[in-house]
């Protein structure tokens, strides 16, 4: 296992010992992707793509091993946005056909981890919702929450 994933598991374990809610752990795990090089199909802080950051954060949180596309996350795992602090959230970018072609996991309040080739230097960057809207004007943005029990 690479060091960055071991580091993420340490964060998870420390936060669980402190009785942190899953949503706080998820947000801190997503933050580990800040500065991560964009790598199509990647799924670790040493290199990943948009869905890889969300899937890896959820995998570390729940001890699973799933690898899904943005569209599959949108259709099978996430549902309407729950506007509360306990929700594990993401924003999906839908094309005209309604297919999710990009995803950014919510790191807190109005901020999202955006791992994308569109970022300067092609590195993961924390962006506000408005910044994302400006970066991706041709897509419909849909905020959603993880379905209860969906990732386990």
Short mmCIF file of C-alpha atoms in Angstrom, two decimals:
data_model
loop_
_atom_site.label_atom_id
_atom_site.label_comp_id
_atom_site.label_asym_id
_atom_site.label_seq_id
_atom_site.Cartn_x
_atom_site.Cartn_y
_atom_site.Cartn_z
CA UNK A 1 0.00 0.00 0.00
CA UNK A 2 1.40 3.39 -0.82
CA UNK A 3 2.26 5.88 1.91
CA UNK A 4 -0.49 8.37 0.99
CA UNK A 5 -3.23 5.76 1.49
CA UNK A 6 -1.67 4.69 4.78
CA UNK A 7 -1.68 8.34 5.83
CA UNK A 8 -5.39 8.62 4.95
CA UNK A 9 -6.18 5.53 7.03
CA UNK A 10 -4.30 7.06 9.96
CA UNK A 11 -6.42 10.22 9.65
CA UNK A 12 -9.57 8.08 9.62
CA UNK A 13 -8.49 6.07 12.68
CA UNK A 14 -7.52 9.16 14.68
CA UNK A 15 -10.79 10.89 13.89
CA UNK A 16 -12.79 7.79 14.79
CA UNK A 17 -11.02 7.62 18.16
CA UNK A 18 -12.10 11.24 18.67
CA UNK A 19 -15.70 10.21 17.82
CA UNK A 20 -15.81 12.44 14.73
CA UNK A 21 -18.88 11.97 12.52
CA UNK A 22 -18.41 10.22 9.16
CA UNK A 23 -19.05 13.49 7.30
CA UNK A 24 -16.11 15.18 9.04
CA UNK A 25 -13.85 12.22 8.25
CA UNK A 26 -15.00 12.20 4.59
CA UNK A 27 -14.25 15.93 4.26
CA UNK A 28 -10.78 15.56 5.79
CA UNK A 29 -10.02 12.58 3.54
CA UNK A 30 -11.07 14.60 0.47
CA UNK A 31 -8.73 17.40 1.56
CA UNK A 32 -5.83 14.93 1.22
CA UNK A 33 -6.23 15.34 -2.55
CA UNK A 34 -5.27 19.03 -2.49
CA UNK A 35 -2.27 19.28 -4.83
CA UNK A 36 -2.72 15.72 -6.15
CA UNK A 37 -1.66 15.34 -9.79
CA UNK A 38 -4.54 14.60 -12.15
CA UNK A 39 -4.19 11.04 -13.47
CA UNK A 40 -7.04 9.56 -15.52
CA UNK A 41 -8.28 6.44 -13.70
CA UNK A 42 -6.05 7.08 -10.66
CA UNK A 43 -7.32 6.60 -7.13
CA UNK A 44 -4.78 7.79 -4.58
CA UNK A 45 -3.33 11.11 -3.39
CA UNK A 46 -0.25 10.36 -5.48
CA UNK A 47 -2.43 10.64 -8.62
CA UNK A 48 -6.14 10.42 -9.32
CA UNK A 49 -9.08 11.70 -11.32
CA UNK A 50 -12.33 13.29 -10.15
CA UNK A 51 -14.26 10.14 -9.29
CA UNK A 52 -11.10 8.53 -7.91
CA UNK A 53 -10.89 11.18 -5.17
CA UNK A 54 -14.52 10.64 -4.10
CA UNK A 55 -14.29 6.83 -4.32
CA UNK A 56 -11.00 6.69 -2.41
CA UNK A 57 -12.34 8.92 0.39
CA UNK A 58 -15.42 6.68 0.68
CA UNK A 59 -13.33 3.48 0.45
CA UNK A 60 -11.00 4.62 3.24
CA UNK A 61 -13.95 5.78 5.35
CA UNK A 62 -15.92 2.53 5.00
CA UNK A 63 -13.16 -0.04 4.40
CA UNK A 64 -14.43 -0.91 0.92
CA UNK A 65 -12.79 -1.22 -2.49
CA UNK A 66 -15.08 0.28 -5.13
CA UNK A 67 -14.08 2.17 -8.26
CA UNK A 68 -16.92 4.00 -9.99
CA UNK A 69 -17.28 6.68 -12.65
CA UNK A 70 -18.84 10.06 -11.95
CA UNK A 71 -22.00 8.95 -13.75
CA UNK A 72 -22.32 5.72 -11.73
CA UNK A 73 -21.77 7.63 -8.48
CA UNK A 74 -24.49 10.07 -9.52
CA UNK A 75 -27.01 7.40 -10.55
CA UNK A 76 -26.45 4.65 -7.99
CA UNK A 77 -24.90 6.07 -4.83
CA UNK A 78 -25.92 9.70 -4.40
CA UNK A 79 -29.40 11.22 -4.05
CA UNK A 80 -31.01 14.60 -3.33
CA UNK A 81 -28.91 17.02 -1.34
CA UNK A 82 -29.37 16.89 2.41
CA UNK A 83 -28.41 20.27 3.74
CA UNK A 84 -26.99 19.24 7.08
CA UNK A 85 -23.56 18.78 8.61
CA UNK A 86 -23.85 14.98 8.69
CA UNK A 87 -24.30 14.57 4.94
CA UNK A 88 -21.52 13.24 2.71
CA UNK A 89 -21.93 15.38 -0.40
CA UNK A 90 -20.64 15.93 -3.92
CA UNK A 91 -21.49 18.12 -6.86
CA UNK A 92 -22.00 16.41 -10.21
CA UNK A 93 -21.56 18.06 -13.60
CA UNK A 94 -24.17 16.85 -16.09
CA UNK A 95 -23.89 17.19 -19.85
CA UNK A 96 -26.89 17.94 -22.08
CA UNK A 97 -27.79 14.23 -22.18
CA UNK A 98 -27.98 14.16 -18.36
CA UNK A 99 -24.81 12.11 -17.93
CA UNK A 100 -22.46 13.04 -15.09
CA UNK A 101 -19.08 13.70 -16.70
CA UNK A 102 -17.34 15.16 -13.64
CA UNK A 103 -17.67 15.13 -9.83
CA UNK A 104 -16.18 17.11 -6.96
CA UNK A 105 -16.50 15.95 -3.35
CA UNK A 106 -17.69 18.52 -0.80
CA UNK A 107 -15.02 19.48 1.73
CA UNK A 108 -17.28 21.74 3.77
CA UNK A 109 -19.78 24.56 3.52
CA UNK A 110 -19.55 25.79 -0.06
CA UNK A 111 -16.18 24.20 -0.95
CA UNK A 112 -15.32 21.15 -3.06
CA UNK A 113 -12.22 19.13 -3.92
CA UNK A 114 -11.81 19.49 -7.68
CA UNK A 115 -9.36 17.00 -9.19
CA UNK A 116 -9.38 17.85 -12.87
CA UNK A 117 -7.22 18.35 -15.92
CA UNK A 118 -8.90 21.78 -16.14
CA UNK A 119 -7.10 22.92 -12.97
CA UNK A 120 -3.90 24.99 -13.32
CA UNK A 121 -1.01 22.54 -13.17
CA UNK A 122 -3.56 19.71 -13.42
CA UNK A 123 -3.62 19.27 -9.63
CA UNK A 124 -6.43 18.81 -7.11
CA UNK A 125 -7.66 22.18 -5.83
CA UNK A 126 -10.29 23.19 -3.29
CA UNK A 127 -12.83 25.40 -5.08
CA UNK A 128 -15.99 27.22 -4.09
CA UNK A 129 -19.26 26.32 -5.77
CA UNK A 130 -19.16 29.64 -7.66
CA UNK A 131 -15.61 29.00 -8.88
CA UNK A 132 -16.72 25.61 -10.19
CA UNK A 133 -19.71 27.17 -11.93
CA UNK A 134 -17.32 29.59 -13.69
CA UNK A 135 -14.92 26.78 -14.66
CA UNK A 136 -17.63 24.52 -16.11
CA UNK A 137 -20.28 26.85 -17.61
CA UNK A 138 -21.63 24.35 -20.14
CA UNK A 139 -22.60 21.74 -17.51
CA UNK A 140 -25.59 21.61 -15.18
CA UNK A 141 -24.34 21.30 -11.60
CA UNK A 142 -26.29 19.06 -9.22
CA UNK A 143 -25.43 18.83 -5.52
CA UNK A 144 -26.24 15.45 -3.97
CA UNK A 145 -25.73 13.49 -0.75
CA UNK A 146 -24.59 9.90 -0.38
CA UNK A 147 -27.54 7.54 0.07
CA UNK A 148 -27.64 6.07 3.57
CA UNK A 149 -25.85 2.70 3.53
CA UNK A 150 -25.17 2.87 -0.22
CA UNK A 151 -21.37 2.55 -0.08
CA UNK A 152 -21.07 -0.28 2.43
#
